[in-house]
Amino acid sequence: MTITIAMPSAPPGTAAVREIESGAAKISVRDFDFFYGSAQVLHGITLDIPDQQVTALIGPSGCGKTTFIRSINRMNDIIPEARAKGTITIDGRDIYAPGTDVVALRRRVGMVFQKSNPFPKSIFDNVAYGLRIGGLTDKRSLREHVEKSLIRAALWDEVKDRLDDSALALSGGQQQRLCIARALAVDPEILLMDEPASALDPTATTKIEELIWELKANYTIVIVTHNMQQAARVSDRTAFFMLGRVVEYSDTKTIFMNPKEKMTEDYVTGRFG
């Protein structure tokens, strides 16, 4: 079943309408606009993100992908004069509703950034950080949660004998998986990833992609990527952003093999962007 939704103020070359799958969406976005002061950077974003799948956001630099992904856990709130209109719901609850506990929201919606950002602490303390902030102090429980998170992030076998070593001594790929383990430690439901492999070599990138594929069995994952091959490899669904709008959103195979919009076809085949 599909619902046809009109795109407001669609720029030349984009579709006047697009199709959104209905059903059990984990994240539902409706008519979502975002502003930095007087500058509007997102325009009428409407899409559904399914549970336990990988959704990729593609598009040229500056098209709104990162602003959108940061809107899902309200990280943009810290930017002066930033404001949002429209709704984003998670499991049917509006995350921008008055009285929303933003700290609790960010526990449910973890985030991994483009550049790995381990704390200047031990490997163990990096993963345990969020747990301790949340009030967990029992040493045995902390160790169990840290081990579980490192296993989920496919890093345990590489670091289990040096948990007290500095996280800064890890390789770039290991640091990124450590940051994923840190995000997973507080047991989120959704994992946002903003170009998580862009600074990594091909071998480390492959490990991150394999990890993403495995993690979707337990998490809803939204990933921003400029790498078309990566989007095609790891995602179930893909949204193509241009000038702060969603031009096309569908299953990944359709986006890359049979897109409905000429602009999408031109982008994924490298004719522009």
Short mmCIF file of C-alpha atoms in Angstrom, two decimals:
data_model
loop_
_atom_site.label_atom_id
_atom_site.label_comp_id
_atom_site.label_asym_id
_atom_site.label_seq_id
_atom_site.Cartn_x
_atom_site.Cartn_y
_atom_site.Cartn_z
CA MET A 1 0.00 0.00 0.00
CA THR A 2 1.30 3.49 -0.78
CA ILE A 3 0.33 7.01 0.12
CA THR A 4 0.95 9.81 -2.37
CA ILE A 5 2.24 12.99 -0.78
CA ALA A 6 2.78 16.29 -2.61
CA MET A 7 6.18 17.94 -2.35
CA PRO A 8 5.77 21.62 -1.47
CA SER A 9 7.60 24.11 -3.67
CA ALA A 10 9.41 21.40 -5.62
CA PRO A 11 12.41 22.81 -7.51
CA PRO A 12 12.68 22.34 -11.28
CA GLY A 13 13.49 18.78 -12.23
CA THR A 14 12.05 17.16 -9.13
CA ALA A 15 8.82 15.21 -8.93
CA ALA A 16 5.61 16.93 -7.98
CA VAL A 17 4.66 13.88 -5.98
CA ARG A 18 6.43 10.95 -4.41
CA GLU A 19 5.42 7.73 -2.76
CA ILE A 20 5.86 6.85 0.89
CA GLU A 21 5.42 3.33 2.15
CA SER A 22 2.82 3.03 4.87
CA GLY A 23 3.02 0.51 7.68
CA ALA A 24 5.01 0.10 10.87
CA ALA A 25 7.61 2.87 10.62
CA LYS A 26 10.04 3.35 13.49
CA ILE A 27 10.58 7.00 12.52
CA SER A 28 7.91 9.04 10.74
CA VAL A 29 8.68 12.50 9.40
CA ARG A 30 5.93 14.82 8.19
CA ASP A 31 6.29 18.27 6.60
CA PHE A 32 9.53 18.87 8.47
CA ASP A 33 11.26 22.22 7.93
CA PHE A 34 14.47 23.38 9.58
CA PHE A 35 15.98 26.85 9.85
CA TYR A 36 19.30 28.31 10.93
CA GLY A 37 18.14 31.81 11.79
CA SER A 38 16.34 33.10 8.70
CA ALA A 39 17.95 30.52 6.39
CA GLN A 40 15.73 27.51 5.66
CA VAL A 41 17.80 24.39 5.03
CA LEU A 42 15.14 21.65 5.07
CA HIS A 43 11.86 21.95 3.17
CA GLY A 44 8.83 19.77 3.81
CA ILE A 45 10.68 16.52 4.52
CA THR A 46 8.19 13.65 4.61
CA LEU A 47 9.28 10.02 4.85
CA ASP A 48 8.96 6.86 6.92
CA ILE A 49 12.02 5.00 8.18
CA PRO A 50 11.33 1.31 8.91
CA ASP A 51 12.48 -0.57 11.97
CA GLN A 52 15.51 -2.87 11.83
CA GLN A 53 16.61 -1.73 8.40
CA VAL A 54 19.41 0.47 7.10
CA THR A 55 18.24 3.70 5.47
CA ALA A 56 20.89 5.64 3.52
CA LEU A 57 20.74 9.38 2.88
CA ILE A 58 22.59 10.44 -0.27
CA GLY A 59 23.05 13.74 -2.09
CA PRO A 60 25.68 16.41 -2.71
CA SER A 61 27.40 18.33 0.06
CA GLY A 62 25.22 21.01 1.63
CA CYS A 63 21.91 19.42 0.64
CA GLY A 64 20.66 18.95 4.21
CA LYS A 65 21.52 15.32 4.99
CA THR A 66 23.50 16.01 8.14
CA THR A 67 21.03 18.63 9.37
CA PHE A 68 18.26 16.09 8.92
CA ILE A 69 20.04 13.24 10.69
CA ARG A 70 20.92 15.53 13.60
CA SER A 71 17.26 16.51 13.82
CA ILE A 72 16.32 12.92 14.69
CA ASN A 73 18.02 13.17 18.10
CA ARG A 74 17.70 16.96 18.38
CA MET A 75 21.42 17.61 18.33
CA ASN A 76 20.70 20.77 16.35
CA ASP A 77 19.10 22.20 19.49
CA ILE A 78 22.52 23.35 20.67
CA ILE A 79 22.93 25.67 17.65
CA PRO A 80 21.84 29.27 18.36
CA GLU A 81 18.74 30.41 16.44
CA ALA A 82 18.09 26.91 15.06
CA ARG A 83 14.40 25.99 14.89
CA ALA A 84 12.19 23.29 13.45
CA LYS A 85 8.63 23.04 12.12
CA GLY A 86 6.64 19.91 11.35
CA THR A 87 6.89 16.58 13.15
CA ILE A 88 9.30 13.74 13.68
CA THR A 89 7.82 10.83 15.60
CA ILE A 90 9.53 7.76 17.01
CA ASP A 91 7.13 4.92 17.74
CA GLY A 92 4.32 7.43 17.27
CA ARG A 93 5.58 10.00 19.80
CA ASP A 94 6.52 13.48 18.60
CA ILE A 95 10.11 14.16 19.66
CA TYR A 96 9.61 17.94 19.27
CA ALA A 97 6.54 18.03 21.51
CA PRO A 98 6.75 20.33 24.55
CA GLY A 99 8.15 18.56 27.59
CA THR A 100 10.18 16.02 25.62
CA ASP A 101 13.08 14.66 27.69
CA VAL A 102 15.93 15.31 25.24
CA VAL A 103 18.47 13.42 27.36
CA ALA A 104 16.25 10.33 27.31
CA LEU A 105 15.75 10.80 23.57
CA ARG A 106 19.49 10.76 22.96
CA ARG A 107 19.81 7.55 24.93
CA ARG A 108 17.30 5.98 22.54
CA VAL A 109 18.93 7.51 19.47
CA GLY A 110 22.70 7.04 19.43
CA MET A 111 25.01 8.80 17.00
CA VAL A 112 28.36 8.04 15.36
CA PHE A 113 30.15 10.92 13.67
CA GLN A 114 32.22 11.23 10.52
CA LYS A 115 35.49 11.54 12.43
CA SER A 116 36.05 9.08 15.22
CA ASN A 117 36.08 10.93 18.53
CA PRO A 118 37.26 8.64 21.32
CA PHE A 119 37.75 10.30 24.68
CA PRO A 120 41.34 10.56 26.01
CA LYS A 121 40.58 7.71 28.37
CA SER A 122 41.08 3.96 28.41
CA ILE A 123 39.21 1.70 26.01
CA PHE A 124 37.12 0.45 28.93
CA ASP A 125 36.29 3.94 30.21
CA ASN A 126 35.25 5.09 26.73
CA VAL A 127 32.60 2.40 26.48
CA ALA A 128 31.56 2.72 30.12
CA TYR A 129 31.22 6.51 29.96
CA GLY A 130 27.52 6.69 29.08
CA LEU A 131 26.67 3.90 31.49
CA ARG A 132 28.29 5.77 34.38
CA ILE A 133 26.54 9.00 33.40
CA GLY A 134 23.31 7.00 33.52
CA GLY A 135 24.06 5.93 37.10
CA LEU A 136 25.53 2.44 36.68
CA THR A 137 28.37 2.00 39.15
CA ASP A 138 28.52 -1.74 39.87
CA LYS A 139 31.89 -2.93 38.55
CA ARG A 140 30.67 -6.35 37.47
CA SER A 141 27.69 -4.94 35.60
CA LEU A 142 29.87 -2.30 33.96
CA ARG A 143 32.31 -4.94 32.77
CA GLU A 144 29.49 -7.10 31.38
CA HIS A 145 27.98 -4.17 29.49
CA VAL A 146 31.36 -3.06 28.12
CA GLU A 147 32.17 -6.57 26.92
CA LYS A 148 28.75 -6.96 25.32
CA SER A 149 29.08 -3.62 23.53
CA LEU A 150 32.56 -4.37 22.24
CA ILE A 151 31.36 -7.75 20.96
CA ARG A 152 28.45 -6.07 19.16
CA ALA A 153 30.90 -3.62 17.61
CA ALA A 154 33.13 -6.48 16.41
CA LEU A 155 36.06 -5.15 18.47
CA TRP A 156 36.23 -7.38 21.53
CA ASP A 157 38.70 -9.93 20.17
CA GLU A 158 41.10 -7.14 19.20
CA VAL A 159 41.08 -5.26 22.53
CA LYS A 160 40.03 -7.70 25.26
CA ASP A 161 43.59 -7.96 26.58
CA ARG A 162 44.22 -4.21 26.67
CA LEU A 163 41.07 -2.61 27.99
CA ASP A 164 43.15 -0.33 30.23
CA ASP A 165 45.18 1.04 27.31
CA SER A 166 44.41 4.46 25.89
CA ALA A 167 41.73 4.51 23.21
CA LEU A 168 43.90 6.97 21.30
CA ALA A 169 46.41 4.16 20.62
CA LEU A 170 43.87 2.30 18.46
CA SER A 171 43.91 2.50 14.68
CA GLY A 172 41.41 4.77 12.93
CA GLY A 173 39.09 1.89 12.08
CA GLN A 174 39.29 0.52 15.60
CA GLN A 175 38.56 3.96 17.05
CA GLN A 176 35.44 4.23 14.90
CA ARG A 177 34.23 0.80 16.05
CA LEU A 178 34.98 1.88 19.62
CA CYS A 179 32.74 4.91 19.11
CA ILE A 180 30.05 2.56 17.81
CA ALA A 181 30.50 0.38 20.92
CA ARG A 182 30.20 3.50 23.09
CA ALA A 183 26.94 4.41 21.36
CA LEU A 184 25.60 0.87 21.73
CA ALA A 185 26.49 0.61 25.43
CA VAL A 186 23.47 2.65 26.54
CA ASP A 187 21.23 0.29 24.54
CA PRO A 188 19.70 2.63 21.97
CA GLU A 189 16.95 1.63 19.58
CA ILE A 190 18.17 3.81 16.70
CA LEU A 191 21.72 4.40 15.48
CA LEU A 192 22.53 7.47 13.38
CA MET A 193 25.77 7.39 11.40
CA ASP A 194 27.13 10.49 9.67
CA GLU A 195 29.62 9.25 7.06
CA PRO A 196 31.13 6.76 9.52
CA ALA A 197 33.72 5.38 7.09
CA SER A 198 34.69 8.46 5.08
CA ALA A 199 38.05 8.88 6.87
CA LEU A 200 38.97 5.18 6.83
CA ASP A 201 41.02 3.01 4.51
CA PRO A 202 39.28 0.32 2.38
CA THR A 203 39.96 -2.51 4.84
CA ALA A 204 38.56 -0.58 7.81
CA THR A 205 35.63 0.60 5.68
CA THR A 206 34.75 -3.00 4.85
CA LYS A 207 34.69 -3.89 8.55
CA ILE A 208 32.40 -0.94 9.31
CA GLU A 209 30.05 -1.92 6.46
CA GLU A 210 29.92 -5.54 7.64
CA LEU A 211 29.19 -4.30 11.15
CA ILE A 212 26.34 -2.07 9.93
CA TRP A 213 24.78 -5.04 8.13
CA GLU A 214 24.97 -7.15 11.28
CA LEU A 215 23.66 -4.43 13.61
CA LYS A 216 20.42 -3.93 11.69
CA ALA A 217 19.14 -7.19 13.19
CA ASN A 218 18.71 -5.26 16.44
CA TYR A 219 18.72 -1.58 15.53
CA THR A 220 17.16 0.92 13.16
CA ILE A 221 20.09 2.51 11.33
CA VAL A 222 20.19 5.78 9.37
CA ILE A 223 23.45 6.47 7.55
CA VAL A 224 24.64 9.54 5.65
CA THR A 225 27.11 8.70 2.91
CA HIS A 226 28.65 10.31 -0.17
CA ASN A 227 29.81 6.90 -1.35
CA MET A 228 27.24 5.53 -3.82
CA GLN A 229 28.73 2.04 -3.73
CA GLN A 230 28.55 2.03 0.04
CA ALA A 231 24.90 3.08 0.02
CA ALA A 232 24.13 0.33 -2.48
CA ARG A 233 25.98 -2.27 -0.41
CA VAL A 234 24.71 -1.57 3.11
CA SER A 235 21.23 -0.06 2.86
CA ASP A 236 17.73 -1.42 2.43
CA ARG A 237 16.23 1.97 1.54
CA THR A 238 17.74 5.15 0.14
CA ALA A 239 16.61 8.79 0.20
CA PHE A 240 18.12 11.22 -2.33
CA PHE A 241 18.36 14.77 -0.97
CA MET A 242 18.83 17.90 -3.09
CA LEU A 243 18.64 21.54 -1.92
CA GLY A 244 17.07 20.55 1.38
CA ARG A 245 14.33 18.43 -0.18
CA VAL A 246 13.81 14.71 -0.68
CA VAL A 247 13.72 14.18 -4.44
CA GLU A 248 13.14 10.42 -4.27
CA TYR A 249 12.87 7.78 -1.55
CA SER A 250 12.48 4.08 -2.21
CA ASP A 251 14.11 0.71 -1.74
CA THR A 252 17.79 0.90 -2.58
CA LYS A 253 17.59 -1.36 -5.62
CA THR A 254 15.00 0.92 -7.21
CA ILE A 255 17.01 4.08 -6.50
CA PHE A 256 20.13 2.67 -8.13
CA MET A 257 18.67 0.49 -10.87
CA ASN A 258 15.35 2.08 -11.84
CA PRO A 259 14.88 5.56 -10.32
CA LYS A 260 11.72 7.44 -11.19
CA GLU A 261 13.33 10.88 -11.27
CA LYS A 262 15.85 12.04 -13.87
CA MET A 263 17.69 14.01 -11.18
CA THR A 264 18.16 10.83 -9.13
CA GLU A 265 19.44 8.93 -12.14
CA ASP A 266 21.90 11.69 -12.98
CA TYR A 267 23.22 11.74 -9.42
CA VAL A 268 23.66 8.02 -8.85
CA THR A 269 25.32 7.57 -12.26
CA GLY A 270 27.77 10.40 -11.59
CA ARG A 271 26.50 12.91 -14.13
CA PHE A 272 26.41 15.62 -11.51
CA GLY A 273 27.14 16.15 -7.84
#
